[in-house]
Coordinates of C-alpha atoms in Angstrom, one line a residue:
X476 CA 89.2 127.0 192.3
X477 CA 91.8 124.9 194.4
X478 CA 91.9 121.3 194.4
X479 CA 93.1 119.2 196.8
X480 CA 93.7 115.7 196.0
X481 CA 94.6 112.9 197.9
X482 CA 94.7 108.3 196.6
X483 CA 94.2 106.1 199.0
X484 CA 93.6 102.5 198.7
X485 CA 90.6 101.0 200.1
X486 CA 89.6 97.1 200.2
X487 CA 87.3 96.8 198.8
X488 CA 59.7 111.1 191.1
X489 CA 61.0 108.9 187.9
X490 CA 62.1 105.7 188.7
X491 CA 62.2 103.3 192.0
X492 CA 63.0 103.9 195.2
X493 CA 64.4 101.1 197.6
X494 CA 64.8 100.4 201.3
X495 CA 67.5 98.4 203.0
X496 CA 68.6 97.9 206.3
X497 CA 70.0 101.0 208.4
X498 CA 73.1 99.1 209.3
X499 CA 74.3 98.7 205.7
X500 CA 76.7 101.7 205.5
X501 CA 77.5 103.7 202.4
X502 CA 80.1 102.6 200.0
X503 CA 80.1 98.7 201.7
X504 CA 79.5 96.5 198.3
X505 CA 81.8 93.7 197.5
X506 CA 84.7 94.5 195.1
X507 CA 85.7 93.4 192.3
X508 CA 87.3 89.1 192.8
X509 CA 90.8 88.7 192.4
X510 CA 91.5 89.2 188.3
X511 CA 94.2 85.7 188.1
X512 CA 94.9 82.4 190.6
X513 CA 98.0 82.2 191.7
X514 CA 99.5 78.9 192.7
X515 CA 101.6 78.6 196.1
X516 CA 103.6 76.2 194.9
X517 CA 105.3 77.9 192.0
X518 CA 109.2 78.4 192.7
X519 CA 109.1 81.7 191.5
X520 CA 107.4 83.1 194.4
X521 CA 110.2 82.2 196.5
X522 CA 108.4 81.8 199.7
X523 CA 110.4 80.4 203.2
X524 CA 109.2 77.3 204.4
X525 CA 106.1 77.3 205.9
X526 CA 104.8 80.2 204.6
X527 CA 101.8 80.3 202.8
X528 CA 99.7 83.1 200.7
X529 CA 96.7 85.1 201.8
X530 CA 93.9 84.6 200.1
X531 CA 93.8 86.8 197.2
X532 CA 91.7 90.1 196.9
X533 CA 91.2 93.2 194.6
X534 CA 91.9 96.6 195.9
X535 CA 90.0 99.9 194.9
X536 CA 92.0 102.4 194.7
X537 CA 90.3 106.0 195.7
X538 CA 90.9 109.3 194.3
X539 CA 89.9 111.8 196.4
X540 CA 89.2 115.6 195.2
X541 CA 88.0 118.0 197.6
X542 CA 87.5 121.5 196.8
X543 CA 90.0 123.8 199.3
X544 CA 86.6 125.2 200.8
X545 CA 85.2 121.6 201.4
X546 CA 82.3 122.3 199.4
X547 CA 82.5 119.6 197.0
X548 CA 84.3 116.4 197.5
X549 CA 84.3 113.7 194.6
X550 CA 85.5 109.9 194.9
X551 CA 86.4 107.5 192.4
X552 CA 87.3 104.0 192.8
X553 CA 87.2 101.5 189.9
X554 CA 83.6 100.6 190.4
X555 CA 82.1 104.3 191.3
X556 CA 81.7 108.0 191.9
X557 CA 80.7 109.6 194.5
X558 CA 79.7 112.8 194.8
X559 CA 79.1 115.0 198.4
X560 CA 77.8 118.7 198.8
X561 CA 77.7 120.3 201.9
X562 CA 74.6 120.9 203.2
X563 CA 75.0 124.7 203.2
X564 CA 75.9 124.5 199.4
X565 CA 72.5 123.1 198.9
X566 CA 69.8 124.2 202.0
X567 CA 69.1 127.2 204.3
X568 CA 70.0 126.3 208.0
X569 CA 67.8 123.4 209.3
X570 CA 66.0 123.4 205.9
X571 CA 65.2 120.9 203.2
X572 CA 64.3 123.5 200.7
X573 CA 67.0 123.9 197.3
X574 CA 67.8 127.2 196.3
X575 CA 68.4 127.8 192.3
X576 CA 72.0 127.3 192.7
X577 CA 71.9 124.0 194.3
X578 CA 69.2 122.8 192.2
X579 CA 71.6 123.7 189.0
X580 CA 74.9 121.7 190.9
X581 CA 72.8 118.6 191.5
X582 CA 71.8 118.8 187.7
X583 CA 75.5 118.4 187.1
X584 CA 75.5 115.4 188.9
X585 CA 72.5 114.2 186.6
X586 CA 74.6 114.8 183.5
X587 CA 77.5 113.1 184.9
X588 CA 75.0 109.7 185.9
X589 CA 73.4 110.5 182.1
X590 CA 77.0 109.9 181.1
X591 CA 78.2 107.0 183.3
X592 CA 74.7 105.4 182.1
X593 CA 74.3 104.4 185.8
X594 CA 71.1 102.8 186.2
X595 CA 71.2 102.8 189.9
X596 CA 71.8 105.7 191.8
X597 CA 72.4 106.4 195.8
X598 CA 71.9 109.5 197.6
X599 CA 72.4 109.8 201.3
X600 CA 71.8 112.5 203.5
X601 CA 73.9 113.2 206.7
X602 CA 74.2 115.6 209.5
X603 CA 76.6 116.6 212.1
X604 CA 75.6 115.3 215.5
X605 CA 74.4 118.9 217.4
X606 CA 70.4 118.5 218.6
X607 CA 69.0 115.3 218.9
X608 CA 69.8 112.2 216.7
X609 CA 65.8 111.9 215.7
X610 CA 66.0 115.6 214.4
X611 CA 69.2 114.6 212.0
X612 CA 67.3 111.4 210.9
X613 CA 64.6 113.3 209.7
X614 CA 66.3 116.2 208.5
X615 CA 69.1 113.9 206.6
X616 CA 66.2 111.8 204.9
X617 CA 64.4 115.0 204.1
X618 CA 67.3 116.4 202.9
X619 CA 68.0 113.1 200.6
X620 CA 64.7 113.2 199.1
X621 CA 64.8 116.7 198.2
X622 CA 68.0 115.9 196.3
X623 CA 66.6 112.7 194.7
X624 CA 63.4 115.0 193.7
X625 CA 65.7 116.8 191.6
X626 CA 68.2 114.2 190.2
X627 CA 64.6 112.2 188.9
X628 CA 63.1 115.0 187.3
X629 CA 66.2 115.6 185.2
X630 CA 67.0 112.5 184.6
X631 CA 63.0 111.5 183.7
X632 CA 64.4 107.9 183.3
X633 CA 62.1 105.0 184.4
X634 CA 65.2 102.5 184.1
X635 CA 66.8 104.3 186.9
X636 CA 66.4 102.7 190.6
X637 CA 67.5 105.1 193.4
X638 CA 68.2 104.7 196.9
X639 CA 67.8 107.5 199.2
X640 CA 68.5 107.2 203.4
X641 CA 69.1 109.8 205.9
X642 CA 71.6 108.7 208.2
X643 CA 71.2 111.6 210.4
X644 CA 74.6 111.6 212.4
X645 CA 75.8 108.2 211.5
X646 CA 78.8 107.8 209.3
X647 CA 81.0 111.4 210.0
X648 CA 83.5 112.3 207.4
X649 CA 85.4 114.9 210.3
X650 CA 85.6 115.3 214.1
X651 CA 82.2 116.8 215.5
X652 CA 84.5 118.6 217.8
X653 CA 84.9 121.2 215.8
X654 CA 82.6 123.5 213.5
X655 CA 85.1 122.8 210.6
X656 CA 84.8 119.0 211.0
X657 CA 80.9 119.6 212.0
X658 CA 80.4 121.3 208.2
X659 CA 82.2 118.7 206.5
X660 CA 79.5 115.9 208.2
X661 CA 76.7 117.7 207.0
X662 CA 76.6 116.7 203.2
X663 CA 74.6 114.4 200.9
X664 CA 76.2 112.3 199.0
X665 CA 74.9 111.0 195.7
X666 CA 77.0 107.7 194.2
X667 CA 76.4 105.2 191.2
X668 CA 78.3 103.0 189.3
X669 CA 81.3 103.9 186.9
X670 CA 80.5 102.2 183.1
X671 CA 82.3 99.8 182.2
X672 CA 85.4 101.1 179.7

């Protein structure tokens, strides 16, 4: 299987299930603070006159693995993983139903949250933007659920709160101009927290 990988740097039923506002998008949580103060006075920093320092801020930085198909893309900052199928990894054309395939991926993605000992868990559904944006909402969110069906019944973990949106057509990872960009968009996306090392 071919990888490609890319780092960027970014600034940064068991269980519950909880709403939040449909403006919040994925991956928008506050980073880590700055790890040290630094004075702008000290000489050291050698800055010209006038010139003062930015307020200080952590940066994430992202790995990014995607397999060469698109199939699978992965994400790690310092804080989490993220995980996105396609949708036709996972479902039949406009379908919400997981084949025995899928349904053995997603409980990869349960071992790897059993690992990370996440205790709260996203998973977001998203579509490309052909048909109408009501049909993606629902089909995302359907889509989401039947994901997060599967991650609580392997994970049969009560301590565990999940998340789970359809954004429908919100939030594309690739142009909708093309089918290519169009197959990318269509994913869910399933992220928690990395442990702490």
């Amino acid at each position: 299987m071919a990888l490609l990988t890319t780092s960027v740097l970014t600034a940064a039923s068991v269980g519950t299930i909880q709403s939040y506002a449909a403006d919040d998008p994925p991956g928008t949580e506050p980073s880590a603070s700055a790890p040290v103060e630094v004075d702008p006075n000290d000489p050291d920093l050698k800055l010209p006159d006038g010139a003062t320092l930015a307020q200080a801020k952590v940066l994430d930085i992202k790995s990014v693995v995607e397999e060469q198909s698109g199939d699978e893309r992965r994400e790690d900052t310092n804080t989490s993983v993220t995980l996105a199928l396609q949708a036709e990894v996972l479902f039949g054309k406009d379908s919400s139903k997981l084949g025995a395939e899928a349904k053995s991926r997603i409980r990869g993605i349960a071992e790897e949250i059993r690992t990370q000992n996440a205790t709260r868990v996203r998973v977001f559904g998203f579509t490309d933007n052909l048909g109408s944006s009501a049909h993606g909402d629902v089909l995302s969110k359907r889509r989401a659920n039947a994901v997060h069906d599967i991650l609580s019944q392997s994970l049969n973990d009560a301590g565990i709160t999940y998340e789970v949106r359809g954004y429908g057509e919100q939030y594309p990872i690739a142009d909708n101009a093309t089918e290519a960009g169009r197959k990318k968009n269509r994913r869910v996306e399933v992220s928690f927290p990395r442990s702490e090392p």
